[in-house]
XYZ file of N, CA, C and O in Angstrom:
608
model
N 67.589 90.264 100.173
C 68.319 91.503 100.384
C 69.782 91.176 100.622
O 70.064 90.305 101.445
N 70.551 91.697 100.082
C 72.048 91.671 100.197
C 72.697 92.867 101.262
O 72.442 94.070 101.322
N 73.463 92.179 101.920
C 73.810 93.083 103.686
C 75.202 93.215 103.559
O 75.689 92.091 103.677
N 76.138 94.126 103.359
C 77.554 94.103 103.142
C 78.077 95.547 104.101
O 77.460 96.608 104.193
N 79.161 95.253 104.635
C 79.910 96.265 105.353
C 81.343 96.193 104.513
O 82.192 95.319 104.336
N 81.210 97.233 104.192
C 82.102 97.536 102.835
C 83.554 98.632 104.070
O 83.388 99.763 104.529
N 84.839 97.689 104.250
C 85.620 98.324 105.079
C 86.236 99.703 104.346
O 86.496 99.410 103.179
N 86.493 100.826 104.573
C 86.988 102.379 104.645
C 88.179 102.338 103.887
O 88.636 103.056 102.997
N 88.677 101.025 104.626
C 90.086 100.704 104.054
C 90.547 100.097 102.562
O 91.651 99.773 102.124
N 88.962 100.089 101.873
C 89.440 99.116 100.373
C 89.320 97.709 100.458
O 89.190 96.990 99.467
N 89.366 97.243 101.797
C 89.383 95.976 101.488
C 88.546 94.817 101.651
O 87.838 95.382 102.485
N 88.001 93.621 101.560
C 87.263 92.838 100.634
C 86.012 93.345 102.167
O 86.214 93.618 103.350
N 85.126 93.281 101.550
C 83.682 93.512 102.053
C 83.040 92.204 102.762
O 82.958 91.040 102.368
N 82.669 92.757 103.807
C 82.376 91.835 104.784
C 80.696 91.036 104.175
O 80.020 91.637 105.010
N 79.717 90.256 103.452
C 78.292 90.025 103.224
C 77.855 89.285 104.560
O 78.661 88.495 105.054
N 76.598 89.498 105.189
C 76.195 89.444 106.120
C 75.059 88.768 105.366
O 74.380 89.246 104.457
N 74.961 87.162 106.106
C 74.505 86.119 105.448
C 73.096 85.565 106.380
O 72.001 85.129 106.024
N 73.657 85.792 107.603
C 72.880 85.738 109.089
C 71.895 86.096 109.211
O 71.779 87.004 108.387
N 70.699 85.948 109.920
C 69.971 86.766 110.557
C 70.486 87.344 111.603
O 70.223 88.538 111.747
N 71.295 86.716 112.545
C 72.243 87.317 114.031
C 73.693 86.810 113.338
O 73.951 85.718 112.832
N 74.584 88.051 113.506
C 75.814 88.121 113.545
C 76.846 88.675 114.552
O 77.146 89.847 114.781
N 77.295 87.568 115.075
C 78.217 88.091 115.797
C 79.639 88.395 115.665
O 80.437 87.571 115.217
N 79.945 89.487 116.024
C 81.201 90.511 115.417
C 82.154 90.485 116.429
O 81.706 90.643 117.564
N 83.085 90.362 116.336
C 85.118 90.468 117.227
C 85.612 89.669 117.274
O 85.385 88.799 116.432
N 86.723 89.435 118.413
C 88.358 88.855 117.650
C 88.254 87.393 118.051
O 89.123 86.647 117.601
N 87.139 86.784 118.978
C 86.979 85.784 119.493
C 86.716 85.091 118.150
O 85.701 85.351 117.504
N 87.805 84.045 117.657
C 87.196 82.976 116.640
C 86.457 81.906 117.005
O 86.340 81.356 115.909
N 86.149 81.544 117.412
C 85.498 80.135 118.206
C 83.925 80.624 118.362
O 83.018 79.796 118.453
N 83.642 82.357 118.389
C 82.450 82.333 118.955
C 81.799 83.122 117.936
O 80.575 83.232 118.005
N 82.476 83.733 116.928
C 82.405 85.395 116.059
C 82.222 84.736 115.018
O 82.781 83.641 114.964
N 81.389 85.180 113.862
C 80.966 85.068 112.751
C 81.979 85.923 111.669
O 82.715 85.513 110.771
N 81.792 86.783 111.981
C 82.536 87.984 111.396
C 84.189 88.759 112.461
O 84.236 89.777 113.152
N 85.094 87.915 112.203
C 86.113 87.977 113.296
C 87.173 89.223 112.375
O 87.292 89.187 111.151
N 87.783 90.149 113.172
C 88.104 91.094 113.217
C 89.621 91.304 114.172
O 89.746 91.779 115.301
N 90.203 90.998 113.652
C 91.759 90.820 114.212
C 92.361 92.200 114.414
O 93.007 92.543 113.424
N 92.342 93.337 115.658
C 92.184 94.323 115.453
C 92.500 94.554 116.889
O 91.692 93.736 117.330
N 92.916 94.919 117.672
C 93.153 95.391 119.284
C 92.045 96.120 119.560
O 91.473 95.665 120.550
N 91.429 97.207 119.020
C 90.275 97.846 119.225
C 89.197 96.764 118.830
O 88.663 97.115 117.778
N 88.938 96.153 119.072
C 87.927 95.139 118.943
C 87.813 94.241 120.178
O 88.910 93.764 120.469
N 87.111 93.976 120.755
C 86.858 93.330 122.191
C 86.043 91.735 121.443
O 85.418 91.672 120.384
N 86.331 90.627 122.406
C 86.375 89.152 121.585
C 85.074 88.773 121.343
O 84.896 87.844 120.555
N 83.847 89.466 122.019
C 82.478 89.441 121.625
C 82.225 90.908 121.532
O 82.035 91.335 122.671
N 82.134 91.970 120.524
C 82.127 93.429 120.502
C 80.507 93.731 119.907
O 80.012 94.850 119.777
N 80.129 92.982 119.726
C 78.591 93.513 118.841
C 78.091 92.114 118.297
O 78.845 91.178 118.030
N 76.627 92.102 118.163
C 76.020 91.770 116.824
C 75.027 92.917 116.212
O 74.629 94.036 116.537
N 74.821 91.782 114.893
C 74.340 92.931 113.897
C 72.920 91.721 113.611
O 72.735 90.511 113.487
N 72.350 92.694 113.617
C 70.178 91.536 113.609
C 70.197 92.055 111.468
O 70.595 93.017 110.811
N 69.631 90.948 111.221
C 69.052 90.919 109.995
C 67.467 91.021 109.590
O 67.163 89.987 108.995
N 66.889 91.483 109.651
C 65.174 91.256 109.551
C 64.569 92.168 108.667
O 64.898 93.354 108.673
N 63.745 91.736 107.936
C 63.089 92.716 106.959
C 63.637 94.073 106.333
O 63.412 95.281 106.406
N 64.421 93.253 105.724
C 65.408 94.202 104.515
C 66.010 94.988 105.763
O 67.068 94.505 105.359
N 66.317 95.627 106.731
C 67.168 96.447 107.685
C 68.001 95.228 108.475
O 67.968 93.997 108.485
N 68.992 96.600 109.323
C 70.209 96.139 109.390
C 70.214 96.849 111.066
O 70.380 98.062 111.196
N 70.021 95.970 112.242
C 70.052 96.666 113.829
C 71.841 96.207 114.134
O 72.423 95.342 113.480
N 72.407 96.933 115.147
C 73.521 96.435 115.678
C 73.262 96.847 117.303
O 72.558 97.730 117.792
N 73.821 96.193 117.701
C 73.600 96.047 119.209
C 75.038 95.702 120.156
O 75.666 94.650 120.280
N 75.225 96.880 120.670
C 76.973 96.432 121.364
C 76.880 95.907 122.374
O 76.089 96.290 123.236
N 77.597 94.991 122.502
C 78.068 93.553 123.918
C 78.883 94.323 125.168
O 79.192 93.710 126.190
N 79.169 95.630 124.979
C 79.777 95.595 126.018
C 81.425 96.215 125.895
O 82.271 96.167 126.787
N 81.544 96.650 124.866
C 82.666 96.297 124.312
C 83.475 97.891 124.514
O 83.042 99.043 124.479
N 85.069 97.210 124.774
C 85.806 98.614 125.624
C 85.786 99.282 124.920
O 85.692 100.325 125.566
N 85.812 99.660 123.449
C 86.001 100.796 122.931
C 84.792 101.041 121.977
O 84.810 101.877 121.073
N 83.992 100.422 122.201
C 82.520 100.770 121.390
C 82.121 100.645 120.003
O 82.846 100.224 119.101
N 81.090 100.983 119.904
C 80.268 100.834 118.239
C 79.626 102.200 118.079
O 78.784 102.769 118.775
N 80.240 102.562 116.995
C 79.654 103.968 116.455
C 79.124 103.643 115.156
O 79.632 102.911 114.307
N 77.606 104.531 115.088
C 77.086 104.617 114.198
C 77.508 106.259 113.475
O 77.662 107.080 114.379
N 77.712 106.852 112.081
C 78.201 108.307 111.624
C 78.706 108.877 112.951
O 78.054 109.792 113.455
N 80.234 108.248 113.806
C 80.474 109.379 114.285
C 80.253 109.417 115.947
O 80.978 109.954 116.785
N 78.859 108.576 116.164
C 78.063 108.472 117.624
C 77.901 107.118 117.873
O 77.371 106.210 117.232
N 78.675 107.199 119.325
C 78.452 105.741 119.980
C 77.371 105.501 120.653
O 76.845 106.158 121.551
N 76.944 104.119 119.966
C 75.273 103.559 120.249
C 75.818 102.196 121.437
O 76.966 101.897 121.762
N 74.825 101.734 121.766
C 74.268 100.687 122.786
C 73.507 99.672 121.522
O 73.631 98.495 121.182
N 72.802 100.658 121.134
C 71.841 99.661 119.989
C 71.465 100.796 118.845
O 71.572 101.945 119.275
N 71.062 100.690 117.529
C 70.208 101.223 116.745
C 70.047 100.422 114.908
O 70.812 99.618 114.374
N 69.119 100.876 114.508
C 69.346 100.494 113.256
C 70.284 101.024 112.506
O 70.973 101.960 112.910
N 70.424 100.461 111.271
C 71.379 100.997 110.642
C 70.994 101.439 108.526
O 70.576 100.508 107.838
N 71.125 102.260 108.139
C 70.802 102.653 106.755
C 71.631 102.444 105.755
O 72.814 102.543 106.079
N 71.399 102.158 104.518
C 71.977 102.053 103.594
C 73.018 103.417 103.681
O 72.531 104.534 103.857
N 74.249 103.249 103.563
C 75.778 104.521 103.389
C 76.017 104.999 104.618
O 76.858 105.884 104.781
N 75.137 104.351 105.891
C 75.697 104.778 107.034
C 77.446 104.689 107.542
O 78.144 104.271 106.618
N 78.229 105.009 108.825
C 79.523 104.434 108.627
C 79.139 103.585 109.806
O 78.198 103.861 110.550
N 79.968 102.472 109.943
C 79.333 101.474 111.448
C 81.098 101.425 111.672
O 81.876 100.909 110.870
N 81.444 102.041 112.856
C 82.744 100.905 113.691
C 82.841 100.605 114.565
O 82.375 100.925 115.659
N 83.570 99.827 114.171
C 83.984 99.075 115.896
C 85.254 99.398 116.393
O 86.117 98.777 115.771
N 85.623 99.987 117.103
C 86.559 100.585 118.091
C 86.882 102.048 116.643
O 86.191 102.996 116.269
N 88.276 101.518 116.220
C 88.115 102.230 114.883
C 88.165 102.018 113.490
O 88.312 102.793 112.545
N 87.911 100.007 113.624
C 87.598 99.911 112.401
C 86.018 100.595 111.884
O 84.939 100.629 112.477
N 86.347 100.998 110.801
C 85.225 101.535 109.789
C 85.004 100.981 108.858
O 85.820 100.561 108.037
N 83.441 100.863 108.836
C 82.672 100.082 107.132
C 81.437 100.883 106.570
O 80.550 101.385 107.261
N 81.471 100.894 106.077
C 80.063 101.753 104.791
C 79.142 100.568 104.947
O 79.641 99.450 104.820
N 77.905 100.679 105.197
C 76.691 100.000 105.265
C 76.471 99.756 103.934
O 76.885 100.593 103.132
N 75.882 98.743 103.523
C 75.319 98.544 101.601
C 74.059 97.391 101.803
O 74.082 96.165 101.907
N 73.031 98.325 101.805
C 71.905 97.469 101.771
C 71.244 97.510 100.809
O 70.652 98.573 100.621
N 71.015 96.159 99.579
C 70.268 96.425 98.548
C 69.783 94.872 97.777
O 69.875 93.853 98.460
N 69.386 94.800 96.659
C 68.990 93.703 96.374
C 70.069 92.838 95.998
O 71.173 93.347 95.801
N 69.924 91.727 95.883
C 70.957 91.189 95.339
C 70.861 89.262 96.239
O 70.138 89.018 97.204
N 71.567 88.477 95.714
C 71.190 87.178 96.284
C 72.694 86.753 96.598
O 73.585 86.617 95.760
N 72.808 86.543 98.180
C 74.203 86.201 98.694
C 74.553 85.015 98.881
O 75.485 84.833 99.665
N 74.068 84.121 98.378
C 73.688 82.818 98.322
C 75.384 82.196 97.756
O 75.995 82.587 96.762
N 75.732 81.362 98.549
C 77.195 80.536 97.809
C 77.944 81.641 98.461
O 79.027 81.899 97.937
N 77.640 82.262 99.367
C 78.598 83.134 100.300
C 78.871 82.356 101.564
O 77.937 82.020 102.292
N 80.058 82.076 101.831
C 80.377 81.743 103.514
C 79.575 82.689 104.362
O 79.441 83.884 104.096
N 79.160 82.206 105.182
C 78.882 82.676 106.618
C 79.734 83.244 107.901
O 79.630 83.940 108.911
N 80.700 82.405 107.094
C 81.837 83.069 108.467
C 83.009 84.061 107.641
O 83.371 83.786 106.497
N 83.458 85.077 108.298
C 84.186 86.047 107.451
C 85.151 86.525 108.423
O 85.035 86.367 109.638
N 86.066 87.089 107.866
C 87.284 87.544 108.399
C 88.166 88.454 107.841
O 88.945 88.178 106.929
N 88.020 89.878 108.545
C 89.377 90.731 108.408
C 90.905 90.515 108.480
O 91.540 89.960 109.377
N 91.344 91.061 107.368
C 92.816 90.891 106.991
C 93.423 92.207 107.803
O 94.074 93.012 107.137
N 93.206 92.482 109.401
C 93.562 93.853 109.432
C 94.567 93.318 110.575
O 94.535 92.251 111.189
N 95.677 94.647 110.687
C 96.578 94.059 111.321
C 96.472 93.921 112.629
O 95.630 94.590 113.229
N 97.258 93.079 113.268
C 96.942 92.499 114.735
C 97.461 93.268 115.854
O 98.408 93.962 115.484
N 97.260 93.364 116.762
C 97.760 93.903 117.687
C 97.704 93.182 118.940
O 97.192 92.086 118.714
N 98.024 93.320 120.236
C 97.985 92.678 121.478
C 96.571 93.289 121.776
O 96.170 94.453 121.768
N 95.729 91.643 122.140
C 94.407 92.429 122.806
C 94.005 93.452 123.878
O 95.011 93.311 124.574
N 93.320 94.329 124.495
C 93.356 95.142 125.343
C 93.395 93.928 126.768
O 93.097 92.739 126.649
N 93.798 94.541 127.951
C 93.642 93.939 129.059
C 92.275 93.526 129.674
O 92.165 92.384 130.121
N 90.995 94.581 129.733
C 90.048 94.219 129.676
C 88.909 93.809 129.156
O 88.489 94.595 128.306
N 88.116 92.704 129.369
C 86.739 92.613 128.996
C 86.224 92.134 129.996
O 86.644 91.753 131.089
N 84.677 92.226 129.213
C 83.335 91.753 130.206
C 83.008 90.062 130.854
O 82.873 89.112 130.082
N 82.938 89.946 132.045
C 82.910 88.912 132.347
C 81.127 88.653 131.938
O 80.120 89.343 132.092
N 81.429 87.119 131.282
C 80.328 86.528 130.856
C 78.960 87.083 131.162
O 78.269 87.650 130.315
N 78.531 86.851 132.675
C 77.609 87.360 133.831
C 77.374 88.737 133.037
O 76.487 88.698 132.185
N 77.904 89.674 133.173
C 77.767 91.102 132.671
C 77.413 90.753 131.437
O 76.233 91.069 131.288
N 77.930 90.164 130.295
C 77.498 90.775 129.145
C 76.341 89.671 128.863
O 75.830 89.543 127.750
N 76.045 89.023 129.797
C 74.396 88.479 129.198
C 73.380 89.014 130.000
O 72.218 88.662 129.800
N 73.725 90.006 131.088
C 72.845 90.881 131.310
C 72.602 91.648 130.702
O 71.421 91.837 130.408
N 73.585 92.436 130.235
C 73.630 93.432 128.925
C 72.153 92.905 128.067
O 71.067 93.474 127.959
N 72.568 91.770 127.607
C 72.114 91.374 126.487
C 70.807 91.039 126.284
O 70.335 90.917 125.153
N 69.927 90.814 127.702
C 68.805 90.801 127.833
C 68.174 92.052 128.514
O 67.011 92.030 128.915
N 69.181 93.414 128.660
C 68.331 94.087 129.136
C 67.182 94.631 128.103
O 66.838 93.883 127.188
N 66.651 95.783 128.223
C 65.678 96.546 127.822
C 66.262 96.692 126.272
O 67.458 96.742 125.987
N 65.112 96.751 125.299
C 66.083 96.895 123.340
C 65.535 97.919 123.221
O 65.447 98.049 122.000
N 64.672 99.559 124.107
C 64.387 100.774 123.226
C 65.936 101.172 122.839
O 66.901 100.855 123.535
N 66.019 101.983 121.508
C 67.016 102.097 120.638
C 67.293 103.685 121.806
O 66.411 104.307 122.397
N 68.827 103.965 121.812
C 68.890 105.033 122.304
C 70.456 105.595 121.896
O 71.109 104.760 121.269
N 71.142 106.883 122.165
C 72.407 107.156 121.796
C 73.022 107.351 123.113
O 72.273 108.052 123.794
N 74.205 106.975 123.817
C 74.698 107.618 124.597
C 75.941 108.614 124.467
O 76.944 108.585 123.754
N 75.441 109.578 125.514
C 75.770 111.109 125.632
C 77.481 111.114 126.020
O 77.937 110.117 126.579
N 77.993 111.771 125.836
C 79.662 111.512 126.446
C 79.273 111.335 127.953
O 79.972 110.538 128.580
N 78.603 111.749 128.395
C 78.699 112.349 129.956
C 78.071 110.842 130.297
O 78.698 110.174 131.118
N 76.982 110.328 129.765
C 77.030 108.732 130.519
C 77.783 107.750 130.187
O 77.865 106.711 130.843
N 78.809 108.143 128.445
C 79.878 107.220 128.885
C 80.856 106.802 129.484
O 81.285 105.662 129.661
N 81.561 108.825 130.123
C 82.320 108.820 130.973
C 82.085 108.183 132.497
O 83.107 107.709 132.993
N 80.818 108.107 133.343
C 80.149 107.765 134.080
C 80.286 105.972 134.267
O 80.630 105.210 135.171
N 79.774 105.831 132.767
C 79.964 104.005 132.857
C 80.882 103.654 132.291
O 80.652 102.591 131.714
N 82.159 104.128 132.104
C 83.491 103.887 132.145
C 84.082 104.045 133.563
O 84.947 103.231 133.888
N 83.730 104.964 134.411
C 84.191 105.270 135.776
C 83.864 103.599 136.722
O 84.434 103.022 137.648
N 82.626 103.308 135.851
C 81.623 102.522 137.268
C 82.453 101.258 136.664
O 82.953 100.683 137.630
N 82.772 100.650 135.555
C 83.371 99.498 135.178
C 84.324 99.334 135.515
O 84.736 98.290 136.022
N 85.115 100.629 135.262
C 86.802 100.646 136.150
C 86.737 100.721 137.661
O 87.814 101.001 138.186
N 85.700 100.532 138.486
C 85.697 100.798 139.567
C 86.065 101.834 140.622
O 86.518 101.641 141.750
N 85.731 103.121 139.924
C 86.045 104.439 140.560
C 85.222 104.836 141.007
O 85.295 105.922 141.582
């Protein structure tokens, strides 16, 4: 199965080679690095398994939206839109053999100064082992766990 996040913007399409991909601006740790201020340095991975496509957010300050709605976790469909903060990509899941493709990939998008915050380590590997039922969150619990992170 061939796995591509085809960017909004025209430009060259990300193939997702992985079974686990990890997505943001951190090069040293990111598969798929994303040079982007709205992008936090571990912002997501994306699971590969039986022809589908899961993404799962790390934690990340300005989030992962699936069409529109910011997820925690869910699968993802062929023409869905997936972003991260506000980069946008078109999902493309179909046959095809990605083979003689790099593994590691990188956006040509322009740079900005990173945000001031992220997740300290501790936090986002709790995150990461909590509970995987797929769910959407509501504005009202993101405003809530934006309050509780900023410490209000």
């Amino acid at each position: 199965m061939l796995a591509k996040l085809i960017p909004v913007d025209g430009s060259q399409p990300f193939v997702i080679t992985r079974d686990v991909t990890v997505v943001g601006r951190q090069r040293s740790e990111c598969d798929m690095v994303i040079n982007h201020h709205g992008v936090s340095k571990l912002h997501c991975i994306i699971a590969k398994t039986d022809g589908l496509l899961f993404v799962r957010d790390l934690g990340s300050t300005n989030g992962t939206t699936v069409n529109g709605q910011r997820v925690m976790r869910g699968a993802l469909l062929p023409g869905d839109e997936l972003a991260f903060g506000k980069t946008k990509f078109k999902v493309h899941l179909g046959p095809g053999d990605p083979s003689g493709i790099s593994d590691r990939t990188e956006a040509m998008v322009a740079y900005d100064p990173p945000p001031s915050r992220e997740l300290p380590f501790v936090e986002l590997q709790e995150r990461m082992e909590s509970d995987s039922d797929i769910r959407l969150v509501s504005p009202e619990e993101l405003e809530s766990s934006d309050k509780k992170h900023a410490g209000l």
